[in-house]
Coordinates of C-alpha atoms (C1' of nucleotides) in Angstrom, one line a residue:
Chain B
M20 CA 132.2 83.1 31.5
E21 CA 129.1 83.5 33.4
T22 CA 126.9 86.3 34.2
T23 CA 126.2 86.8 37.8
V24 CA 123.8 88.8 39.5
G25 CA 124.4 90.2 42.9
I26 CA 121.8 91.9 44.9
E27 CA 122.7 94.7 47.2
G28 CA 119.5 96.1 48.3
K29 CA 115.9 96.1 47.5
D30 CA 113.9 98.6 45.6
E31 CA 112.6 97.7 42.3
A32 CA 111.9 101.3 41.4
K33 CA 115.5 102.3 41.3
F34 CA 116.5 99.0 40.1
E35 CA 117.2 99.6 36.5
E36 CA 119.1 102.7 37.0
S37 CA 121.1 101.2 39.7
V38 CA 122.0 98.3 37.7
V39 CA 123.6 100.2 35.1
K40 CA 125.6 102.2 37.6
T41 CA 126.7 99.4 39.6
S42 CA 127.6 97.3 36.8
S43 CA 130.2 99.7 35.8
A44 CA 131.5 100.1 39.3
P45 CA 130.9 96.8 41.0
S46 CA 132.6 97.6 44.3
S47 CA 130.7 100.7 45.1
S48 CA 127.1 101.2 45.4
P49 CA 126.9 103.7 48.2
K50 CA 123.8 105.7 47.5
H51 CA 121.3 103.2 48.6
I52 CA 121.6 102.8 52.3
A53 CA 118.6 101.0 53.5
D54 CA 115.9 100.5 51.1
P55 CA 117.4 100.7 47.7
V56 CA 118.2 97.5 46.0
V57 CA 120.7 97.0 43.4
Y58 CA 121.3 94.1 41.2
K59 CA 124.8 94.0 40.3
L60 CA 125.7 92.3 37.2
V61 CA 129.2 90.9 37.0
R62 CA 130.8 88.7 34.6
V63 CA 133.3 86.2 35.9
Q64 CA 136.1 85.7 33.6
G65 CA 138.1 82.6 33.5
N66 CA 138.9 81.6 36.9
G67 CA 138.2 84.6 38.9
R68 CA 138.1 88.1 37.8
L69 CA 134.9 90.0 38.1
V70 CA 134.3 92.2 35.3
P71 CA 131.5 94.7 35.0
A72 CA 128.8 93.4 32.9
T73 CA 128.1 95.0 29.7
D74 CA 124.9 96.7 29.2
D75 CA 123.3 94.0 27.3
E76 CA 124.2 91.6 30.0
V77 CA 122.3 93.4 32.5
M78 CA 119.2 91.6 33.3
E79 CA 116.0 92.8 34.5
V80 CA 115.1 91.4 37.8
A81 CA 112.7 93.9 39.0
D82 CA 109.8 91.5 39.2
L83 CA 111.9 89.1 41.0
L84 CA 112.6 91.6 43.6
E85 CA 109.0 92.4 43.8
D86 CA 108.2 88.9 44.5
D87 CA 110.9 88.5 46.9
K88 CA 109.5 91.1 49.0
G89 CA 106.2 89.8 49.6
D90 CA 106.5 86.2 48.9
T91 CA 108.2 83.4 50.4
G92 CA 110.1 82.9 47.3
Q93 CA 108.9 79.4 46.9
T94 CA 105.8 80.6 45.3
V95 CA 107.8 82.7 43.0
G96 CA 109.9 80.1 41.7
C97 CA 107.2 77.6 41.4
T98 CA 104.7 79.7 39.7
S99 CA 107.2 80.7 37.1
L100 CA 107.9 77.2 36.6
D101 CA 104.7 75.4 36.4
G102 CA 102.2 77.1 34.4
L103 CA 99.6 74.8 35.8
P104 CA 96.8 77.0 36.9
S105 CA 95.4 74.6 39.4
S106 CA 98.7 73.7 40.8
K107 CA 98.1 75.7 43.9
T108 CA 94.8 74.2 44.5
Q109 CA 96.2 70.8 44.1
L110 CA 99.0 71.5 46.3
N111 CA 96.8 72.5 49.1
H112 CA 94.6 69.6 48.6
I113 CA 97.3 67.1 48.6
E114 CA 98.8 68.6 51.6
G115 CA 95.6 68.3 53.3
L116 CA 95.2 64.9 52.2
L117 CA 98.4 63.7 53.6
L118 CA 98.2 65.7 56.7
S119 CA 94.7 64.8 57.2
E120 CA 94.9 62.3 59.9
N121 CA 97.9 60.2 59.7
L122 CA 100.8 60.8 61.9
E123 CA 102.7 58.1 60.2
V124 CA 102.4 59.8 56.9
D125 CA 103.3 63.0 58.5
A126 CA 106.5 61.6 59.7
E127 CA 107.2 60.2 56.4
K128 CA 106.6 63.4 54.9
S129 CA 109.2 65.2 56.8
N130 CA 111.6 62.5 55.9
A131 CA 110.7 62.9 52.3
L132 CA 111.4 66.5 52.6
L133 CA 114.8 65.8 53.8
D134 CA 115.4 63.3 51.2
T135 CA 114.3 65.6 48.6
T136 CA 116.5 68.2 49.8
V137 CA 119.4 66.0 49.9
D138 CA 118.7 64.7 46.6
L139 CA 118.6 68.1 45.1
R140 CA 121.7 69.2 46.7
K141 CA 123.4 66.2 45.5
S142 CA 122.5 66.5 42.0
D143 CA 123.2 70.1 42.2
A144 CA 126.7 69.3 43.3
Q145 CA 127.0 66.9 40.5
L146 CA 126.0 69.6 38.2
E147 CA 128.8 71.7 39.3
E148 CA 131.2 69.0 38.8
I149 CA 130.6 69.2 35.1
V150 CA 131.0 72.8 34.8
P151 CA 134.5 73.8 34.9
S152 CA 134.6 77.4 35.8
S153 CA 131.8 79.2 34.2
V154 CA 129.0 78.7 36.6
L155 CA 131.4 78.4 39.3
G156 CA 132.4 81.8 38.6
S157 CA 129.1 83.1 39.4
E158 CA 129.0 81.3 42.6
D159 CA 132.4 82.4 43.6
S160 CA 131.7 85.9 43.0
Y161 CA 128.7 85.7 45.1
I162 CA 130.6 84.0 47.9
T163 CA 133.2 86.6 47.8
Q164 CA 130.5 88.9 48.9
S165 CA 128.6 87.0 51.4
G166 CA 130.8 84.1 52.2
S167 CA 133.9 85.9 53.1
V168 CA 131.8 88.1 55.2
G169 CA 131.1 85.2 57.3
Q170 CA 134.7 84.8 58.1
C171 CA 135.5 88.3 59.1
S172 CA 132.5 90.1 59.9
E173 CA 129.9 87.6 60.5
P174 CA 128.2 89.1 63.5
P175 CA 126.8 92.1 61.8
I176 CA 125.5 90.2 58.9
G177 CA 124.1 87.5 60.9
S178 CA 122.2 89.9 63.1
V179 CA 121.0 91.8 60.2
E180 CA 119.8 88.7 58.7
S181 CA 117.7 87.5 61.5
G182 CA 116.5 91.0 62.0
T183 CA 115.3 91.7 58.6
S184 CA 113.9 88.5 57.5
T185 CA 111.8 90.1 54.8
S186 CA 113.8 89.1 51.9
A187 CA 116.5 86.5 52.0
V188 CA 118.0 87.5 48.8
S189 CA 118.3 91.1 49.4
N190 CA 119.5 90.6 52.9
T191 CA 122.0 88.2 51.8
L192 CA 123.9 90.6 49.6
K193 CA 122.6 93.7 50.9
P194 CA 125.2 95.8 52.4
D195 CA 128.2 96.5 50.3
F196 CA 130.2 97.2 53.4
S197 CA 130.0 93.6 54.1
K198 CA 131.4 92.8 50.8
L199 CA 134.1 95.2 51.2
K200 CA 134.9 94.0 54.6
G201 CA 135.1 90.5 53.3
E202 CA 137.2 91.4 50.4
I203 CA 139.5 93.3 52.5
C204 CA 139.8 90.5 55.0
L205 CA 141.0 88.1 52.5
D206 CA 142.9 90.7 50.6
K207 CA 145.0 91.4 53.6
M208 CA 146.3 88.0 53.6
S209 CA 149.3 87.0 51.7
V210 CA 149.3 84.1 49.5
K211 CA 150.9 82.2 52.3
E212 CA 148.3 83.1 54.7
L213 CA 145.7 82.2 52.3
H214 CA 147.3 78.9 51.9
E215 CA 147.1 78.3 55.6
T216 CA 143.6 79.4 55.7
F217 CA 142.9 77.1 52.9
K218 CA 144.5 74.2 54.6
A219 CA 142.6 75.0 57.7
T220 CA 139.5 75.1 55.8
F221 CA 139.8 72.1 53.6
G222 CA 142.3 70.1 55.5
R223 CA 144.7 69.9 52.7
E224 CA 147.3 71.9 50.9
T225 CA 147.0 73.6 47.7
S226 CA 149.5 74.5 45.2
V227 CA 147.5 77.3 43.6
K228 CA 149.2 80.6 43.9
D229 CA 146.4 82.7 42.6
K230 CA 145.2 84.8 45.4
Q231 CA 141.9 85.4 43.8
W232 CA 141.3 81.7 43.5
L233 CA 142.4 81.0 47.0
K234 CA 140.1 83.6 48.3
R235 CA 137.2 82.4 46.5
R236 CA 137.9 78.9 47.5
I237 CA 138.2 79.7 51.1
A238 CA 135.1 81.7 51.0
M239 CA 133.4 78.9 49.4
G240 CA 134.6 76.5 51.9
L241 CA 133.5 78.6 54.8
S242 CA 130.2 79.3 53.5
N243 CA 127.9 76.8 52.0
S244 CA 128.1 77.2 48.3
C245 CA 125.0 75.1 47.8
D246 CA 122.7 77.9 48.8
V247 CA 124.7 80.4 47.2
S248 CA 124.3 79.0 43.9
T249 CA 120.7 78.6 44.5
T250 CA 120.3 82.2 45.0
T251 CA 122.2 83.0 41.9
F252 CA 120.2 80.6 40.0
V253 CA 117.0 81.9 41.1
I254 CA 117.9 85.2 39.9
E255 CA 119.2 83.9 36.8
D256 CA 116.1 81.9 36.4
N257 CA 114.0 84.9 36.5
G258 CA 116.3 86.5 34.2
V259 CA 115.9 83.7 31.8
V260 CA 112.3 84.0 32.0
K261 CA 112.6 87.4 30.8
K262 CA 115.3 87.6 28.4
G263 CA 118.0 85.6 29.8
K264 CA 117.7 83.0 27.1
Q265 CA 119.4 85.0 24.5
E266 CA 121.9 86.1 27.0
S267 CA 122.7 82.5 27.8
L268 CA 123.1 81.7 24.2
K269 CA 125.3 84.6 23.7
N270 CA 127.6 84.6 26.6
V271 CA 127.6 81.2 28.0
D272 CA 127.3 77.7 27.0
S273 CA 123.6 77.9 27.0
T274 CA 123.4 74.3 27.9
L275 CA 124.9 75.1 31.1
A276 CA 122.7 78.0 31.6
D277 CA 119.7 75.9 31.1
Y278 CA 120.8 73.4 33.5
D279 CA 121.4 76.0 36.0
V280 CA 118.0 77.1 35.7
V281 CA 116.8 73.6 36.1
G282 CA 118.7 73.1 39.2
A283 CA 117.7 76.4 40.5
V284 CA 114.1 75.9 39.9
S285 CA 114.1 72.5 41.4
E286 CA 115.9 73.5 44.5
Y287 CA 114.0 76.6 44.7
C288 CA 110.7 75.0 44.4
R289 CA 111.6 72.5 46.9
G290 CA 110.7 75.3 49.3
S291 CA 114.1 76.6 49.9
P292 CA 113.2 79.9 51.4
S293 CA 114.6 78.5 54.5
G294 CA 117.5 77.0 52.7
Q295 CA 118.6 80.4 51.5
N296 CA 118.4 81.8 54.9
D297 CA 120.1 78.9 56.4
Q298 CA 123.3 79.7 54.9
I299 CA 123.3 83.2 56.0
E300 CA 121.7 82.7 59.3
N301 CA 124.2 80.2 60.2
P302 CA 126.7 82.3 62.2
L303 CA 129.4 79.7 62.0
P304 CA 130.1 79.2 58.4
L305 CA 132.0 76.1 58.9
P306 CA 132.4 73.3 56.5
A307 CA 130.4 71.3 59.0
K308 CA 127.3 72.6 57.4
R309 CA 127.3 69.9 54.9
L310 CA 127.2 67.4 57.7
R311 CA 124.2 69.0 59.2
N312 CA 122.0 66.2 58.1
P313 CA 123.2 62.7 58.2
S314 CA 121.8 61.6 54.9
L315 CA 123.1 64.8 53.4
E316 CA 126.5 63.9 54.5
H317 CA 126.1 60.6 53.0
N318 CA 125.2 62.0 49.7
C319 CA 127.9 64.6 49.7
T320 CA 130.7 62.5 50.9
N321 CA 130.1 59.3 49.1
E322 CA 133.0 59.9 46.8
D323 CA 136.5 60.5 47.9
V324 CA 136.6 63.6 46.0
P325 CA 138.6 66.3 47.7
M326 CA 136.5 68.7 49.5
E327 CA 137.6 71.5 47.4
H328 CA 136.5 69.6 44.4
R329 CA 133.3 68.9 46.0
A330 CA 132.6 72.4 46.5
E331 CA 132.8 72.8 42.8
K332 CA 130.5 70.0 42.1
R333 CA 127.5 72.1 42.4
V334 CA 126.3 72.5 38.9
R335 CA 125.6 69.6 36.8
K336 CA 123.3 68.3 34.2
P337 CA 120.0 67.8 35.8
T338 CA 119.0 64.3 36.3
R339 CA 116.6 62.9 33.9
R340 CA 114.1 63.3 36.5
Y341 CA 114.4 67.0 36.4
I342 CA 114.3 67.1 32.7
E343 CA 111.2 65.2 32.7
E344 CA 109.7 67.1 35.5
L345 CA 110.3 70.3 33.7
S346 CA 109.0 68.8 30.5
E347 CA 106.0 67.7 32.3
V348 CA 105.4 71.2 33.5
E349 CA 106.0 72.5 30.1
S350 CA 103.7 70.0 28.5
R351 CA 101.0 70.9 30.8
E352 CA 101.5 74.4 30.0
Y353 CA 101.0 73.8 26.4
G354 CA 98.0 71.8 26.8
G355 CA 99.3 68.4 27.3
K356 CA 101.5 68.3 24.4
L357 CA 104.8 66.8 24.8
I358 CA 107.2 69.6 24.4
Y359 CA 110.8 69.4 25.4
P360 CA 112.2 72.8 25.6
F361 CA 115.6 71.6 26.3
K362 CA 115.8 69.7 23.2
T363 CA 115.8 72.6 21.0
T364 CA 118.0 74.5 23.2
E365 CA 120.6 71.9 23.3
C366 CA 120.5 70.9 19.7
D367 CA 120.6 74.4 18.5
Q368 CA 123.8 75.3 20.0
S369 CA 126.3 72.6 19.5
S370 CA 129.3 74.7 20.1
P371 CA 132.6 73.0 20.4
R372 CA 132.5 73.9 24.0
T373 CA 129.5 72.0 24.6
R374 CA 130.9 69.0 23.0
A375 CA 133.9 69.1 25.2
R376 CA 132.1 69.5 28.4
P377 CA 130.4 66.1 28.7
L378 CA 133.7 64.5 29.4
L379 CA 133.7 66.0 32.7
N380 CA 130.6 64.5 34.1
V381 CA 131.6 61.0 33.4
Q382 CA 130.8 58.7 36.3
S383 CA 129.4 60.9 38.9
D384 CA 126.9 58.3 39.8
G385 CA 127.1 55.2 37.8
R386 CA 124.5 56.3 35.5
S387 CA 126.3 58.6 33.2
L388 CA 124.2 61.2 31.8
V389 CA 126.0 62.1 28.8
T390 CA 127.1 58.9 27.2
R391 CA 124.6 59.2 24.5
Q392 CA 126.6 61.8 22.9
D393 CA 128.6 59.7 20.6
S394 CA 126.6 56.6 20.9
L395 CA 125.3 56.7 17.4
G396 CA 128.0 54.8 15.7
G397 CA 130.5 57.2 17.0
S398 CA 129.4 59.5 14.4
G399 CA 129.7 62.3 16.9
V400 CA 126.1 63.1 16.3
Q401 CA 125.0 65.0 19.3
V402 CA 121.8 63.8 20.7
P403 CA 121.4 65.0 24.1
F404 CA 119.7 62.6 26.4
V405 CA 117.1 65.2 26.9
C406 CA 115.8 64.5 23.6
R407 CA 114.6 61.2 24.7
V408 CA 110.9 61.5 24.8
R409 CA 110.0 58.3 26.3
R410 CA 111.2 54.8 26.9
S411 CA 109.7 51.7 28.1
R412 CA 106.8 50.6 26.2
P413 CA 107.9 51.9 22.9
R414 CA 111.4 50.7 23.6
E415 CA 110.2 47.4 24.5
N416 CA 108.4 47.2 21.2
F417 CA 111.5 48.3 19.5
M418 CA 113.4 45.7 21.3
A419 CA 110.8 43.3 20.1
L420 CA 111.8 44.3 16.7
M421 CA 115.4 43.6 17.4
F422 CA 114.5 40.5 19.0
Q423 CA 112.7 39.3 16.1
K424 CA 115.6 39.9 13.9
V425 CA 118.0 38.1 16.1
Q426 CA 115.8 35.4 17.4
P427 CA 112.9 34.5 15.3
S428 CA 111.3 32.4 17.9
G429 CA 109.0 34.9 19.4
M430 CA 107.7 36.0 16.1
G431 CA 104.1 35.2 16.6
M432 CA 103.2 37.9 18.9
T433 CA 106.1 40.0 18.0
A434 CA 104.6 41.1 14.7
K435 CA 102.0 43.1 16.4
L436 CA 104.4 44.7 18.7
V437 CA 106.7 45.6 15.9
K438 CA 104.0 47.2 14.1
R439 CA 103.1 49.3 17.1
A440 CA 106.7 50.0 17.7
I441 CA 107.3 51.4 14.4
G442 CA 104.1 53.4 14.4
V443 CA 104.5 54.8 17.9
C444 CA 108.1 55.5 18.2
G445 CA 109.8 54.8 15.0
P446 CA 110.7 58.3 14.2
Q447 CA 111.9 59.1 17.6
L448 CA 114.4 56.4 17.9
D449 CA 116.8 58.1 20.0
N450 CA 120.3 57.3 20.7
E451 CA 119.6 55.1 23.6
R452 CA 117.8 52.9 21.3
G453 CA 120.4 53.4 18.8
N454 CA 122.8 52.1 21.3
K455 CA 120.8 49.1 21.7
V456 CA 120.7 48.5 18.1
G457 CA 124.4 48.4 18.2
N458 CA 124.4 46.0 21.1
A459 CA 121.4 44.2 19.9
R460 CA 123.2 40.9 20.2
L461 CA 122.0 40.7 23.7
P462 CA 119.8 37.8 24.6
P463 CA 116.3 38.2 25.6
G464 CA 117.4 38.7 29.1
W465 CA 119.0 41.8 27.8
T466 CA 117.8 44.6 29.9
Q467 CA 120.8 46.2 31.4
Q468 CA 120.9 44.5 34.7
P469 CA 123.3 46.9 36.2
H470 CA 120.9 49.6 35.3
I471 CA 118.1 47.9 36.9
A472 CA 120.0 47.7 40.0
E473 CA 120.6 51.3 39.9
I474 CA 117.0 52.1 39.4
E475 CA 116.0 49.8 42.1
K476 CA 118.3 51.6 44.4
E477 CA 116.9 54.9 43.5
K478 CA 113.4 53.6 43.9
Q479 CA 114.3 52.5 47.4
N480 CA 115.3 55.9 48.2
L481 CA 112.3 57.5 46.7
K482 CA 110.0 55.1 48.4
R483 CA 110.4 56.9 51.5
E484 CA 109.3 60.0 49.9
A485 CA 105.9 61.2 50.6
I486 CA 104.2 64.2 49.3
E487 CA 105.4 67.4 50.6
L488 CA 104.4 70.9 50.4
D489 CA 105.8 71.3 47.0
K490 CA 103.6 68.6 45.7
D491 CA 103.9 69.3 42.1
L492 CA 107.6 69.1 42.0
E493 CA 107.7 66.4 44.5
L494 CA 105.3 64.2 42.6
K495 CA 107.3 64.6 39.6
H496 CA 110.3 63.4 41.4
V497 CA 108.6 60.3 42.5
D498 CA 107.0 59.7 39.3
S499 CA 110.1 60.2 37.3
S500 CA 111.8 57.8 39.4
G501 CA 109.3 55.3 38.3
D502 CA 109.8 56.1 34.8
N503 CA 113.4 56.4 35.3
S504 CA 114.7 54.5 32.4
D505 CA 114.7 50.8 32.5
D506 CA 111.7 48.7 33.0
N507 CA 111.6 45.4 34.6
I508 CA 110.7 43.4 31.7
V509 CA 109.8 39.9 32.4
T510 CA 109.0 37.4 29.8
V511 CA 106.2 35.0 30.6
P512 CA 105.4 32.0 28.6
T513 CA 102.1 32.0 26.9
A514 CA 99.8 29.3 25.9
N515 CA 100.4 29.3 22.2
G516 CA 104.1 28.8 22.7
G517 CA 104.9 32.4 22.3
M518 CA 106.5 34.7 24.8
R519 CA 104.9 37.8 25.9
R520 CA 106.7 40.6 27.7
K521 CA 105.4 42.0 30.7
H522 CA 107.1 44.9 32.3
H523 CA 106.5 45.9 35.8
R524 CA 106.5 49.6 36.7
P525 CA 105.8 50.0 40.3
W526 CA 103.4 52.8 40.8
T527 CA 104.9 55.6 42.6
L528 CA 103.2 57.6 45.2
G529 CA 103.1 60.5 43.0
E530 CA 101.4 58.6 40.3
V531 CA 98.9 57.2 42.7
V532 CA 98.1 60.6 44.0
K533 CA 97.7 61.9 40.5
L534 CA 95.4 59.1 39.7
V535 CA 93.3 59.7 42.8
E536 CA 93.3 63.3 42.0
G537 CA 92.2 62.6 38.5
V538 CA 89.4 60.3 39.6
A539 CA 88.3 62.9 42.0
R540 CA 88.2 65.4 39.3
Y541 CA 86.7 63.5 36.4
G542 CA 85.3 60.5 38.1
A543 CA 86.4 56.9 37.8
G544 CA 85.9 55.6 34.4
R545 CA 87.1 58.6 32.5
W546 CA 90.5 57.1 32.3
S547 CA 91.4 58.5 29.0
E548 CA 90.6 62.0 30.3
I549 CA 92.6 61.4 33.4
K550 CA 95.5 60.1 31.5
R551 CA 95.4 63.1 29.2
V552 CA 95.5 65.5 32.0
A553 CA 97.4 64.0 34.8
F554 CA 99.6 61.6 33.0
A555 CA 100.3 63.6 29.9
S556 CA 104.0 63.2 30.3
Y557 CA 104.0 59.6 31.2
S558 CA 104.1 57.7 28.1
Y559 CA 103.6 54.5 29.9
R560 CA 100.5 54.3 32.1
T561 CA 97.9 53.8 29.6
S562 CA 94.3 54.6 30.4
V563 CA 94.0 50.9 31.0
D564 CA 96.8 51.0 33.5
L565 CA 95.0 53.8 35.3
K566 CA 91.9 51.8 35.4
D567 CA 93.7 48.8 36.7
K568 CA 95.5 50.7 39.3
W569 CA 92.4 52.3 40.5
R570 CA 90.8 49.0 40.8
N571 CA 93.6 47.9 42.9
L572 CA 93.5 50.9 45.0
L573 CA 89.9 50.4 45.5
K574 CA 90.6 47.0 46.7
A575 CA 93.4 48.0 48.9
S576 CA 91.5 50.9 50.4
F577 CA 88.8 48.6 51.6
V578 CA 90.8 45.8 52.9
H579 CA 93.9 47.0 54.4
L580 CA 93.2 45.3 57.7
P581 CA 94.0 41.7 57.2
A582 CA 96.9 42.5 54.9
E583 CA 99.3 43.2 57.7
K584 CA 99.7 39.7 58.9
G585 CA 100.7 37.9 55.8
M586 CA 102.7 40.6 54.3
Q587 CA 104.8 41.0 57.4
N588 CA 107.3 38.3 56.7
S589 CA 107.2 37.9 53.0
R590 CA 108.1 41.2 51.5
K591 CA 108.6 44.3 53.2
H592 CA 109.8 46.3 50.3
A593 CA 107.8 44.5 47.8
S594 CA 105.6 47.3 46.9
M595 CA 105.4 50.7 48.2
P596 CA 102.8 50.8 50.9
I597 CA 100.3 53.3 49.9
P598 CA 99.8 55.9 52.6
A599 CA 96.7 55.4 54.5
A600 CA 95.7 58.9 53.8
I601 CA 95.6 58.1 50.1
L602 CA 93.7 54.9 50.6
L603 CA 91.3 56.7 52.8
R604 CA 90.7 59.2 50.1
V605 CA 90.3 56.5 47.5
K606 CA 87.7 54.9 49.7
E607 CA 86.0 58.1 50.1
L608 CA 85.9 58.8 46.5
A609 CA 84.7 55.3 45.8
E610 CA 81.9 55.7 48.1
M611 CA 81.1 59.1 46.8
Q612 CA 80.9 57.8 43.3
A613 CA 79.1 54.8 44.3
Q614 CA 81.9 52.6 43.2
V615 CA 82.0 50.5 46.2
P616 CA 83.3 47.1 45.3
P617 CA 80.4 44.8 45.6
I618 CA 81.9 42.2 47.8
L619 CA 84.0 44.4 49.9
S620 CA 81.2 46.8 50.5
S621 CA 80.0 44.8 53.4
S622 CA 83.2 45.1 55.4
K623 CA 83.9 48.7 54.5
F624 CA 82.3 50.2 57.5
A625 CA 84.0 47.7 59.7
G626 CA 86.1 49.6 62.0
H627 CA 86.6 52.7 60.1
G628 CA 85.0 56.0 59.8
G629 CA 86.2 57.6 56.6
E630 CA 83.3 59.9 56.2
R631 CA 84.6 63.0 57.6
I632 CA 87.2 64.0 55.2
Q633 CA 85.1 66.2 53.1
E634 CA 87.4 69.2 52.6
T635 CA 89.5 67.1 50.4
R636 CA 86.8 67.0 47.9
A637 CA 86.3 70.6 48.2
G638 CA 89.7 71.2 46.9
Y639 CA 88.8 69.8 43.5
L640 CA 85.6 71.5 42.9
Chain G
dA8 C1' 89.2 54.5 20.3
dT9 C1' 87.8 53.7 25.1
dT10 C1' 86.0 51.1 28.8
dA11 C1' 85.0 47.1 31.7
dG12 C1' 86.4 42.9 33.5
dG13 C1' 88.8 38.4 33.7
dG14 C1' 93.1 36.3 34.1
Chain X
dC18 C1' 100.2 43.8 33.9
dC19 C1' 98.0 41.8 29.8
dC20 C1' 94.1 40.4 26.9
dT21 C1' 89.7 40.7 25.1
dA22 C1' 84.9 41.6 24.7
dA23 C1' 81.7 45.2 24.4
dT24 C1' 80.4 49.8 23.4

DNA sequence: ATTAGGG
DNA sequence: CCCTAAT
C-alpha cells in the first residue's frame, strides 16, 4: 500500500487540523471554501480502495504548502535536494554563461530541456513498471480526483486553473466538488459502460470487472499520469524530508518510496512547475498528451506495451544516473564525502517483498537495473546496484588483477595496477565486479561490448544536452552519463612489451562546465582542490585529468577557427563539440589568469572580442 | 601527494 | 589519456 497525499486547498495554518479531519472522512472537506488547504492522506489498498490514513500516516506538509505559495516550486524541490549552498549562484552563472551570446547554444539548450524532460518521463515510466500497485495506488487515487474531473467537468477546473495560477498543486486538487463530480461521473457508469469508455480510451478491451479499477484506469488514461505522479511525489518528497522515512519503512517497501522520491525530485527539479500545470491546464485530457512532443512519443512508445500498461510504468528504479546524481548532492552536502544514502536504506530493509519486486523491471531498457541481485554466486545476497560506489578505474585495476590470473602476459605493469586496485577498491568489490569474477574467463577484449553500445547510444542522446536552467541536476545527468558504467578501455602496446590500458571517457558538457567553474573559482593549477569540490563524486577524473582537460580546453578556446575545415568530414560525432560559450569563458579565464598559451597567444585576438563577458566572473566571487 | 609538461 | 620529473 501506499500513502497518498491529496491537496484540497491551501492554508498551512489550518493544515494540521484539517489533515486529521479529512483523513477520517476523505470525501468531504467542506469547510474550507477558498483559502483553506487540506492535505488529505489516503492509503491505497491493494488495487484500489482508498482508506483513510491512520494518524501516524499523516504527514506534515505545511512547509511545502508554504513554499508552493510563493515559489515556483522548482526552487522548493531543488533546495531540498541539493544542499549545495552555492548552487543557486552557480546556476545563475551557468545560465548566463550559456545564454551569454550564442544563439546556437541557446537552441541547443532548449533541445536539451526537452530531452531531459523526455528522459525523466521515460525513466519515470519505467519506474512505474516495476511497482505493481503500491505507488500506482497513490497515483490512481490522485487521478480519481483530478483526472476524472477532466472527463466530466473539465471546464470549471480548467478555468479555475488558469485563473488562479498561484499554486499548481493546490489548484490541482483544490475543490472537492470537482472530485465528487468526477467520482460521480464514473460512478454512474455501469461496468459495461466503463468497459466501453475504457476501450475508447485505450483502444482495446479489458476483462477486468472491477469498477474501481476501471475508473481509475480510465481516469489515468484521460489525464496524464506522469504529472500526477510528480505531484504526489513532490509532496511525498517533502514528507520524507520531514518524517516520511520512517513512514516509508513502515508502510511501504521503502525501496520504492525512495525511488519515488528520487523520481520526484528529478522531475521536479527539472523545472516542472509548468509540467504540473500542463496536465491540468490542458483542457482536453486526451491520451494524445503523450504525443505532444515527438521525441517524447518516441520514448514512450518504443515498446509494444499496451497503453494501459504503459500508464502504469511510471515508477521505476531510478537510473544509475539519478542515484549518482543524488549521491553527488548528498556527498556535497556532507562535505565531499561519498555517502550513498540509498545504500543503507536498501540494505536495511530486505523484506521478502523487496526481493520479489526486481523481477518486474527486467528488461525495460536493455540495461537491467536489478540483475545484480543474485549475481553473487546466486547466493541471493542482495547488493543493490546503488551500492556501487564507483567503477572504471578501480574496476579496470581489478580487471587487471583478473587478467593477470588468467593471462600472465601483461604482468609487468599489472603488478602496480593490482596493488592499486586492491588498495583502492578492494573492500568495495561490489557485485558487478563479483559478476566479472565469475565471468573472468573473458579475454582482454572483455568489456561488455553490448554495454558499450548502450552507453554510446545514451551518450549520443546526451550529447545534445546543454546546460539548462536547472544546471545542477542537468549537469549531473550529463556527467553521470559519462560515468555511466563501462569505460572504453583500449589496450595499447607499450615499448617494453607490456600492454597498458587506456580508457577513454569523453568529457561531458557538465564536467567541462564544472571544470571551468572550478578553475574560475580556485584558479587553474589547483587541480586537487577543484577535484575535491567539483568532482567529488566522480571517482575517475583525477586532478591530472582535470589539468589535462583544461589544457585542452585552453587550446580549443584559442583556436576554434581552423578546426572547422578538417573536422567536417572526418568525424562529426567524434567528440562533443564544446559550446562556444564555454570556450569563450575558458579563454576569458585564461586571459584573466594570465594563462594564455604562449604560442597561441598571438592569434588570440584575431577576430574575436571575448573581453566583455565580465558578469560571468562576478558570479563566482 | 600534487603539479607541470611531454608523449 | 598516460607517464614522469620536479616540487
